[in-house]
PDB file of C-alpha atoms in Angstrom:
ATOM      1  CA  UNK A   1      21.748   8.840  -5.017  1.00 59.00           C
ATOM      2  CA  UNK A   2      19.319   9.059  -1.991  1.00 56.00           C
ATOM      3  CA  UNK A   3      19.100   5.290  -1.156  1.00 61.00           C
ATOM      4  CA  UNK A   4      22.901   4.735  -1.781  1.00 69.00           C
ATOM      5  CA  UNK A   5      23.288   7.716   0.437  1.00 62.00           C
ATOM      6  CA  UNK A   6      20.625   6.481   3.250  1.00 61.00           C
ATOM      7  CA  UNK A   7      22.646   3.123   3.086  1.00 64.00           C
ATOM      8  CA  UNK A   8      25.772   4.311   3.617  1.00 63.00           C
ATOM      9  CA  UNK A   9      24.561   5.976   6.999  1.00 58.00           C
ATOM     10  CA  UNK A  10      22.946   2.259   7.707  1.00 59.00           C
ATOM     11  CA  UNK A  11      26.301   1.093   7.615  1.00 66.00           C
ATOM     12  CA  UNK A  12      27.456   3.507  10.678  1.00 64.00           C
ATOM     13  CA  UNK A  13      25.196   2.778  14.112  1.00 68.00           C
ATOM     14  CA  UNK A  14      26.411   5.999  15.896  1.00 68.00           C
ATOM     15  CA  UNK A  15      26.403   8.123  12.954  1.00 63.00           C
ATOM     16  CA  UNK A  16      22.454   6.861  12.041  1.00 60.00           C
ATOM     17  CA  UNK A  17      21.462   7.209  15.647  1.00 70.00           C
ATOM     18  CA  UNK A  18      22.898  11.007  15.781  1.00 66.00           C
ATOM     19  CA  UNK A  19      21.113  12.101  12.440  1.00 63.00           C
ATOM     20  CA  UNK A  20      17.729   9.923  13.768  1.00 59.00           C
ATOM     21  CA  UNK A  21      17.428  12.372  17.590  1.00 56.00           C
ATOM     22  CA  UNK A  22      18.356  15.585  16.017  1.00 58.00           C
ATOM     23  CA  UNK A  23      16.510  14.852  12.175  1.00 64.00           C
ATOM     24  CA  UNK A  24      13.157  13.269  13.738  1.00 68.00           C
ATOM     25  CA  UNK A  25      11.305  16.182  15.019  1.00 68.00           C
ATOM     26  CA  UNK A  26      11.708  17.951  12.033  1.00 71.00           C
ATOM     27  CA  UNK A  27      10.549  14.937   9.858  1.00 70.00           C
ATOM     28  CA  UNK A  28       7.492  14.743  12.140  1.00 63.00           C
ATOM     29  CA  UNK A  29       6.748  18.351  11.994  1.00 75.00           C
ATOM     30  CA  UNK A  30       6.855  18.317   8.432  1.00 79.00           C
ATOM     31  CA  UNK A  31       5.000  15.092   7.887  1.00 75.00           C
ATOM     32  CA  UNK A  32       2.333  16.440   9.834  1.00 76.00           C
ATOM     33  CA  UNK A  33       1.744  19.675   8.075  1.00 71.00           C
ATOM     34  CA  UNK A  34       2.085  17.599   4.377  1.00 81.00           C
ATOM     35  CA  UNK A  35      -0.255  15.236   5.314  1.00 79.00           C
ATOM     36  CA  UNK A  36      -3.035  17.591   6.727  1.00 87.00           C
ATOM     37  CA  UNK A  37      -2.932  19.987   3.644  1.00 88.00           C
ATOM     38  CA  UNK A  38      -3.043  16.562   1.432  1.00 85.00           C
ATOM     39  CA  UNK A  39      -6.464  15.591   3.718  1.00 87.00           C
ATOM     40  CA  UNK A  40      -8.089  18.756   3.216  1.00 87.00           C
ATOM     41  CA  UNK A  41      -7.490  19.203   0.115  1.00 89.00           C
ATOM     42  CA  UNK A  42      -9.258  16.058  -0.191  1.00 89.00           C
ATOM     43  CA  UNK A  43     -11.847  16.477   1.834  1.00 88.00           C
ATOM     44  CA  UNK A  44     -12.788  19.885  -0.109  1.00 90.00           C
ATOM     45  CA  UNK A  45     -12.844  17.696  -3.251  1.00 89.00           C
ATOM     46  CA  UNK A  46     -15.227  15.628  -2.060  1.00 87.00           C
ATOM     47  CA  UNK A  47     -17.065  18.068   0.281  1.00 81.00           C
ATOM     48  CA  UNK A  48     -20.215  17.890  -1.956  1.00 80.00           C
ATOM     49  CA  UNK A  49     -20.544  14.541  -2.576  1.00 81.00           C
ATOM     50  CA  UNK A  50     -23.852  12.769  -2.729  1.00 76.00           C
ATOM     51  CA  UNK A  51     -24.423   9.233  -1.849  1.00 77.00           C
ATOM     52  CA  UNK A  52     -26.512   8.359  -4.267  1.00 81.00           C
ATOM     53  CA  UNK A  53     -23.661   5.947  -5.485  1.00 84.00           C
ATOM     54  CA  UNK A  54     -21.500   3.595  -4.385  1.00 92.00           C
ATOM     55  CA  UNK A  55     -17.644   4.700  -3.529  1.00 95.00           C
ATOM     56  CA  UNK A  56     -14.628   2.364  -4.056  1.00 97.00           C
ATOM     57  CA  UNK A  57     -11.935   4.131  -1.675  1.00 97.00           C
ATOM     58  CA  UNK A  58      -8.517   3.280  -3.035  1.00 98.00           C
ATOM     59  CA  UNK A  59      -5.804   3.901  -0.912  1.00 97.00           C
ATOM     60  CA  UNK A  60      -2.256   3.670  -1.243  1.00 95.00           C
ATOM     61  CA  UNK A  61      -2.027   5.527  -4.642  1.00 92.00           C
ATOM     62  CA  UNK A  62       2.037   6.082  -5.424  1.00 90.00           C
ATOM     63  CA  UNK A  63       3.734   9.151  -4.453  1.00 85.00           C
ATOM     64  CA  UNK A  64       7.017   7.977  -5.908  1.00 81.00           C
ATOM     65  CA  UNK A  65       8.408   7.120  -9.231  1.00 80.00           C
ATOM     66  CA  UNK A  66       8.549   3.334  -8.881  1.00 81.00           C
ATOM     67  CA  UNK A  67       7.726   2.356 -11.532  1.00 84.00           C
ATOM     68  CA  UNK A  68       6.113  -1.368 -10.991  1.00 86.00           C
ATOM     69  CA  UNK A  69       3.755   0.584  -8.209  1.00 90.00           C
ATOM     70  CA  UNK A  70       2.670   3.105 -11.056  1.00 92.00           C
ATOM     71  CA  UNK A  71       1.879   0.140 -13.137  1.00 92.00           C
ATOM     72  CA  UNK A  72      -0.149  -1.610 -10.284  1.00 94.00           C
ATOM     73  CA  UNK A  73      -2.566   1.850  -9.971  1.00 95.00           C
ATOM     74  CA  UNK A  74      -2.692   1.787 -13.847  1.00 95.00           C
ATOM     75  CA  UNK A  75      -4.107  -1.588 -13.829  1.00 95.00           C
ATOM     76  CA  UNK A  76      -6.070  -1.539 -10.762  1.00 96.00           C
ATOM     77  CA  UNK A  77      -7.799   1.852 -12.272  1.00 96.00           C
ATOM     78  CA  UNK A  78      -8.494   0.093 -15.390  1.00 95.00           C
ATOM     79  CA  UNK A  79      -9.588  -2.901 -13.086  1.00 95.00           C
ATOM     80  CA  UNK A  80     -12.168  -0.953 -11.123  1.00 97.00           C
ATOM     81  CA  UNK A  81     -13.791   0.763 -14.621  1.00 96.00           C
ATOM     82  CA  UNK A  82     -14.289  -3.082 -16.018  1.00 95.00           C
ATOM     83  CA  UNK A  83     -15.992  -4.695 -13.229  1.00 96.00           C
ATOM     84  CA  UNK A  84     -17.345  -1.686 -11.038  1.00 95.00           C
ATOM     85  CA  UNK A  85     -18.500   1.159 -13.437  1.00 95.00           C
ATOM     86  CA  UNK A  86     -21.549   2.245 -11.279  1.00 93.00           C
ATOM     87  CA  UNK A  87     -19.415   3.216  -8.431  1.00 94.00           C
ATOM     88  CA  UNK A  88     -17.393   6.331  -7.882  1.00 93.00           C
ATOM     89  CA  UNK A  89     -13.736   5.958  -7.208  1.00 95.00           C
ATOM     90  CA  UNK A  90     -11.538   8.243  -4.610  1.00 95.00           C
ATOM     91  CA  UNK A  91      -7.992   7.807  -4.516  1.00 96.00           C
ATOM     92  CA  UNK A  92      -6.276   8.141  -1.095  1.00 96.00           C
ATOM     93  CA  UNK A  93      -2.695   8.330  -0.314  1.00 94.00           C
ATOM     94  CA  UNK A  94      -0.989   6.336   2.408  1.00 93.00           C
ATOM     95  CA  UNK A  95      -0.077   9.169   4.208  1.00 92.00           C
ATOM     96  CA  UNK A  96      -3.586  10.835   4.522  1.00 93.00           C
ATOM     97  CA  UNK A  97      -4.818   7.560   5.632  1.00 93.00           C
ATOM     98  CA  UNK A  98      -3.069   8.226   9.278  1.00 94.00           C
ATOM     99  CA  UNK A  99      -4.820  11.938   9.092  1.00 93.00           C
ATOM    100  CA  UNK A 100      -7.803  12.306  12.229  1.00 94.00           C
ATOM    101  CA  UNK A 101      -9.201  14.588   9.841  1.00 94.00           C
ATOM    102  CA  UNK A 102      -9.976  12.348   7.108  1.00 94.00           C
ATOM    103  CA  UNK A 103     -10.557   9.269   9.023  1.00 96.00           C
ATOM    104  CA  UNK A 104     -13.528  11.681  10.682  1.00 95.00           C
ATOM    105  CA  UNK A 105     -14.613  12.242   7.474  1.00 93.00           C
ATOM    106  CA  UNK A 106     -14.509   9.206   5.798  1.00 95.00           C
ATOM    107  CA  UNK A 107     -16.629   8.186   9.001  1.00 94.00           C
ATOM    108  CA  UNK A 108     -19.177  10.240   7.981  1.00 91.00           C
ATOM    109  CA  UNK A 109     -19.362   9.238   4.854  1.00 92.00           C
ATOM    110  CA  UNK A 110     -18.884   5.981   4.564  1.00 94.00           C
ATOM    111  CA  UNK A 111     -21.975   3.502   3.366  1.00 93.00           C
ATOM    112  CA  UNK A 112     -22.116  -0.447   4.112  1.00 92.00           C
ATOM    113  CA  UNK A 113     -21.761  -0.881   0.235  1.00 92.00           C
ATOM    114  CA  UNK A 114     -18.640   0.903   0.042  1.00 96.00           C
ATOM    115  CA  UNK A 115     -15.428  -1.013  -0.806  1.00 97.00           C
ATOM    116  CA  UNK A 116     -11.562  -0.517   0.710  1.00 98.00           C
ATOM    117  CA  UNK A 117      -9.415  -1.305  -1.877  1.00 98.00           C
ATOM    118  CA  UNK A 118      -5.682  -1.526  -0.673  1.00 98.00           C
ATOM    119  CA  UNK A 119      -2.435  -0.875  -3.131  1.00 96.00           C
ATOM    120  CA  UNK A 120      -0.743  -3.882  -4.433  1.00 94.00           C
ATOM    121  CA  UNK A 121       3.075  -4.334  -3.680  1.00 92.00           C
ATOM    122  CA  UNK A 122       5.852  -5.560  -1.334  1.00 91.00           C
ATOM    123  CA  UNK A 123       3.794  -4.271   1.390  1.00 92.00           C
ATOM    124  CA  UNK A 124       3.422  -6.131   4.262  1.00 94.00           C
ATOM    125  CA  UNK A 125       6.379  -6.013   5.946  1.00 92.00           C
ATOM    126  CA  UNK A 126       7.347  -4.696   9.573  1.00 90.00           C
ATOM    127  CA  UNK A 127       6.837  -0.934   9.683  1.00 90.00           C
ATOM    128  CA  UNK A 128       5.967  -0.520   5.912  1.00 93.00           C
ATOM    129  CA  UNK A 129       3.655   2.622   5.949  1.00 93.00           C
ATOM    130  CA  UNK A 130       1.258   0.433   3.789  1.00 96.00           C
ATOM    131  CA  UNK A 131       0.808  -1.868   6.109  1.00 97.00           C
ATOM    132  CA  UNK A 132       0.159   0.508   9.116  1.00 97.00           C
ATOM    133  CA  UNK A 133      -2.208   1.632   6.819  1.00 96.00           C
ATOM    134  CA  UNK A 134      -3.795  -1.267   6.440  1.00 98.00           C
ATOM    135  CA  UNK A 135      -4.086  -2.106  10.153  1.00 98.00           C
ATOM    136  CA  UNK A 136      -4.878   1.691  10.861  1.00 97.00           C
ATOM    137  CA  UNK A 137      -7.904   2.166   8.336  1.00 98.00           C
ATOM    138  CA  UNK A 138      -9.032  -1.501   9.273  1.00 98.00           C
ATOM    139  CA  UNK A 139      -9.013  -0.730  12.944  1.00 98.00           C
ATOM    140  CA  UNK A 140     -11.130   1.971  12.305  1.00 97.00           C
ATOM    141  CA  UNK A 141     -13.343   0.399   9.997  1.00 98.00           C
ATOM    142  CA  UNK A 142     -13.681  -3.394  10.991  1.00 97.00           C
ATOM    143  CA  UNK A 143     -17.071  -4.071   9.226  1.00 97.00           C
ATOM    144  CA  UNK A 144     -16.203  -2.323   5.735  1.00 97.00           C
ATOM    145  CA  UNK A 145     -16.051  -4.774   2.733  1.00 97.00           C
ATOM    146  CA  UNK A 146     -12.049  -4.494   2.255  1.00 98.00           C
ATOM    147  CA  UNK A 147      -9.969  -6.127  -0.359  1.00 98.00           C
ATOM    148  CA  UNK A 148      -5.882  -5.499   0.026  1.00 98.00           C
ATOM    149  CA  UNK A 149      -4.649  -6.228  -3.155  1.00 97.00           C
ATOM    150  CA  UNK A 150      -1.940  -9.437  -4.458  1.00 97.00           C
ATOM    151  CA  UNK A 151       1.558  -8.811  -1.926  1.00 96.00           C
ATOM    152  CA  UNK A 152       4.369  -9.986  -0.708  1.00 95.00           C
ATOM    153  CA  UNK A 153       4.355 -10.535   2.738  1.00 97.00           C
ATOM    154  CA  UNK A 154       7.674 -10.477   4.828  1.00 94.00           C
ATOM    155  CA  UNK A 155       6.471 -10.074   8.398  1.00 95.00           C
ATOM    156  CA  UNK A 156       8.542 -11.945  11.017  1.00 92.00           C
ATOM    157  CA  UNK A 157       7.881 -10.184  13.816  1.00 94.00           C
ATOM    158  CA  UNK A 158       6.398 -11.903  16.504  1.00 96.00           C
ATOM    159  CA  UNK A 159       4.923  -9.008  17.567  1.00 96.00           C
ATOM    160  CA  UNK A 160       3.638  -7.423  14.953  1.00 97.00           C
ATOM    161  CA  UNK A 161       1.689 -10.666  13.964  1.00 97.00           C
ATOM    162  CA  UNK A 162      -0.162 -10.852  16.812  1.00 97.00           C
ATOM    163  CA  UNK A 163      -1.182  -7.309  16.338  1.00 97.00           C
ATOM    164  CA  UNK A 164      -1.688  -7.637  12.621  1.00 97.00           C
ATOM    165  CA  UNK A 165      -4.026 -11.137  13.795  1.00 98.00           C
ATOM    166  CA  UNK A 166      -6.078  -9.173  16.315  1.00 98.00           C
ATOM    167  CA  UNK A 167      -7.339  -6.545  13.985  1.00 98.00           C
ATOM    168  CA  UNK A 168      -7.617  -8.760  11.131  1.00 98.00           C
ATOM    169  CA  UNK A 169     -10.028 -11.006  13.081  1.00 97.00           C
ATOM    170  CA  UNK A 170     -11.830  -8.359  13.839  1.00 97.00           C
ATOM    171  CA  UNK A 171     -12.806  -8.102   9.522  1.00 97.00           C
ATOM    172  CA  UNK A 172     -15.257 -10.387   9.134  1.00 96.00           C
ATOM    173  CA  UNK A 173     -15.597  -8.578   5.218  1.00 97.00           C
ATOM    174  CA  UNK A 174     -12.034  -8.675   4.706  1.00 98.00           C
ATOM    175  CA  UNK A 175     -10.468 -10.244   1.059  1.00 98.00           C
ATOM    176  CA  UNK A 176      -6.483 -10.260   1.714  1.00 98.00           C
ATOM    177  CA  UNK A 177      -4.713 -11.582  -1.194  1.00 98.00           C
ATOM    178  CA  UNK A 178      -1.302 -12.893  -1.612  1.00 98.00           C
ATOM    179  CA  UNK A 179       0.996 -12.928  -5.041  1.00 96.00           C
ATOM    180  CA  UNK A 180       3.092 -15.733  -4.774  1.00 95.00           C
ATOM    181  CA  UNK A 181       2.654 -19.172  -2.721  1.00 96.00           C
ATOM    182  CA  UNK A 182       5.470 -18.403   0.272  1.00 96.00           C
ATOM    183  CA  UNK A 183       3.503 -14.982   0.895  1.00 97.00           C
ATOM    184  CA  UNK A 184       0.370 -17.410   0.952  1.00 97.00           C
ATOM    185  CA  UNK A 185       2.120 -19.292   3.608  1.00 97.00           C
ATOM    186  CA  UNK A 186       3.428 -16.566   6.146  1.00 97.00           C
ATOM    187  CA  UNK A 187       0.055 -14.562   4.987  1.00 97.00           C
ATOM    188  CA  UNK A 188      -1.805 -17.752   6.877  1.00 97.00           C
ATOM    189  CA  UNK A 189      -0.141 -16.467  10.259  1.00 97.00           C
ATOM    190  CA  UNK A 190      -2.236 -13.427  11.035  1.00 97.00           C
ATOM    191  CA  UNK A 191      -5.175 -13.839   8.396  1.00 97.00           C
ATOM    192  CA  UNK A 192      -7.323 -17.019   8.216  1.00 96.00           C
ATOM    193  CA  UNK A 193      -7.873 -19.247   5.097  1.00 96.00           C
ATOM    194  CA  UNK A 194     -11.497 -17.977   4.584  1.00 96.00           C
ATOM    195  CA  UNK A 195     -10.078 -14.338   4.259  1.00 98.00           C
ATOM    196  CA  UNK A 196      -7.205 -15.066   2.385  1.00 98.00           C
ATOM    197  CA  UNK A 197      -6.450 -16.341  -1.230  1.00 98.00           C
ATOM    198  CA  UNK A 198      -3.369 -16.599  -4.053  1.00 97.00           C
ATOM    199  CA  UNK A 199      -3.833 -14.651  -7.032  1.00 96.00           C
ATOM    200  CA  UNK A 200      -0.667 -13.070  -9.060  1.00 94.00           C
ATOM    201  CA  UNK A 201      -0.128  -9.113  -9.768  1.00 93.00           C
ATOM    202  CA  UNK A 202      -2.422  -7.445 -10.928  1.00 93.00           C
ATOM    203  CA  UNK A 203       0.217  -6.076 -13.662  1.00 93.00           C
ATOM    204  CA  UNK A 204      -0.023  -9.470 -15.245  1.00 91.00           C
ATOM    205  CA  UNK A 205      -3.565  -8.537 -16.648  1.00 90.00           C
ATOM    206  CA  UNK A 206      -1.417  -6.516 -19.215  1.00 88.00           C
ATOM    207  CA  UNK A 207       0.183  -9.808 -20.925  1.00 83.00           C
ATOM    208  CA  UNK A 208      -1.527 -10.970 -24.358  1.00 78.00           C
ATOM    209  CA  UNK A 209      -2.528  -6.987 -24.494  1.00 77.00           C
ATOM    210  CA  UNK A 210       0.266  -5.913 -26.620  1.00 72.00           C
ATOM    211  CA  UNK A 211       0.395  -6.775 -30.198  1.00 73.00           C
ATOM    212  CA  UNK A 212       1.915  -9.536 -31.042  1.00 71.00           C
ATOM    213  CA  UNK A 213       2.741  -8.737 -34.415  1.00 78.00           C
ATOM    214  CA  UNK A 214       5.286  -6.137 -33.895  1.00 78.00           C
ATOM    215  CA  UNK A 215       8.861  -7.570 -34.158  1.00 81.00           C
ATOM    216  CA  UNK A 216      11.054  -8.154 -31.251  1.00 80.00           C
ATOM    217  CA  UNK A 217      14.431  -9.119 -31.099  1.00 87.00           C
ATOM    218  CA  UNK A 218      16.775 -10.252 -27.951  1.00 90.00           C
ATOM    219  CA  UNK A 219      16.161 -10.402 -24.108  1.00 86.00           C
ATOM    220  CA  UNK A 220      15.742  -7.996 -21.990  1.00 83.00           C
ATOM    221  CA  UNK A 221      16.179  -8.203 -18.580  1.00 82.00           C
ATOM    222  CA  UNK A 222      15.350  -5.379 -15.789  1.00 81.00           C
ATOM    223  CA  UNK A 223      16.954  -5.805 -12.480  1.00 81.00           C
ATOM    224  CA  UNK A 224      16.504  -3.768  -9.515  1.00 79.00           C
ATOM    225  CA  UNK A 225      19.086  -1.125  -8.080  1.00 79.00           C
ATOM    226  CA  UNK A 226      17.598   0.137  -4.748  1.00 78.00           C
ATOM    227  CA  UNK A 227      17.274  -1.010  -0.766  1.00 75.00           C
ATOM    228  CA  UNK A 228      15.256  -4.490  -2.032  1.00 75.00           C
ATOM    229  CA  UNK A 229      16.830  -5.798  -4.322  1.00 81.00           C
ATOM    230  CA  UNK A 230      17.148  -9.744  -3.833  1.00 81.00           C
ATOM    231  CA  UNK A 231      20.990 -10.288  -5.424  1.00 86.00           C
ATOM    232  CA  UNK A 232      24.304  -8.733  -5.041  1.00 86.00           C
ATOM    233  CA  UNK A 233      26.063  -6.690  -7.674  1.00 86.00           C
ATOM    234  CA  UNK A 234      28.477  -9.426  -8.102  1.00 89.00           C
ATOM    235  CA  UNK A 235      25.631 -11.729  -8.444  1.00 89.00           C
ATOM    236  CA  UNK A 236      23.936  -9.099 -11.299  1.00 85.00           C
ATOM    237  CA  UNK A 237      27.041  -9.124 -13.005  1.00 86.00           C
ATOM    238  CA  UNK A 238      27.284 -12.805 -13.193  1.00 89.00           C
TER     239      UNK A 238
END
């Protein structure tokens, strides 16, 4: 209801740009007050930590109920207990990542072993939160061993690249990874081949985990119904 609603208004210039000036410093004002209670609350989890381990921050963890980005944390959790046991794990949402609170914290705390891990998805795009995110924290912390997970990339502003290069190149520990070859491709305009590879979602670590001998019957397909969705309704329906 929300996104068919939201795209409605799209439709109407005037009508968005009415709603935007009188709706936008109410949205800020809350934003601001959600995102500093999520940082301390945070913070006070974590207030006593010792560094006698290694941390694995993990930002970007899901908010909302899609359902492909719940199965990307699942499998990245389940990732990071395989291959990095000896290291402690705290999960940080997008939003707190913008906090001056936390990012003075995580300043404090931070080690030269410690690892960025970035959330998987359709990402990096112009004015995604995850990617300002990603250039944010990465700003911030240009020498920190960072991996940002298998995505999509759909950045074609001119702009934005160049700003999205100059931080980059500023990483010299930075793993960027795209999921399919044409994200490879547009990936290689702000991130150099020595920082960047092709590996598929991380969701596909689930197939050949499900038993095969339970019985199965038809097709099923699942196709999308929000703001990206690649084909038309007509085109669905076809």
């Amino acid at each position: 209801m929300y996104n068919r609603i939201r795209d409605e208004i799209l439709k109407h210039e005037k009508l968005f740009s009415i709603i935007h000036f009188f709706f936008t410093p109410i949205r800020v004002t809350r934003e601001f007050f959600a995102r500093r209670k999520m940082a301390n609350d945070l913070i006070n989890n974590y207030s006593t930590i010792t560094r006698e381990d290694s941390i694995i921050f993990y930002f970007g963890i899901p908010e909302h109920n899609n359902l492909g980005d719940m199965a990307q944390t699942y499998c990245t959790r389940r990732w990071i207990q395989e291959n990095y046991p000896e290291y402690k794990v705290i999960e940080v949402r997008t939003r707190i990542s913008f906090d001056k609170k936390f990012l003075k914290f995580l300043e404090k705390l931070l080690t030269e072993q410690d690892i960025f891990l970035f959330q998987s998805g359709y990402c990096s795009r112009h004015k995604n939160p995850d990617h300002l995110m990603h250039l944010n924290i990465l700003k911030h912390f240009p020498n920190q061993r960072a991996v940002i997970l298998p995505q999509t990339v759909n950045i074609n502003s001119k702009k934005d690249i160049d700003k999205t290069r100059a931080i980059f190149s500023e990483c010299k520990r930075l793993l960027f990874i795209a999921r399919d070859s044409i994200s490879y491709d547009k990936a290689k305009d702000f991130v150099s081949e020595k920082h960047l590879d092709l590996y598929p979602d991380i969701v596909t670590s689930l197939i050949g985990r499900i038993d095969n001998n339970i019985h199965k019957s038809g097709v099923l397909l699942c196709m999308r119904n929000d703001s990206e969705k690649y084909y038309s309704d007509s085109d669905i329906k076809n």
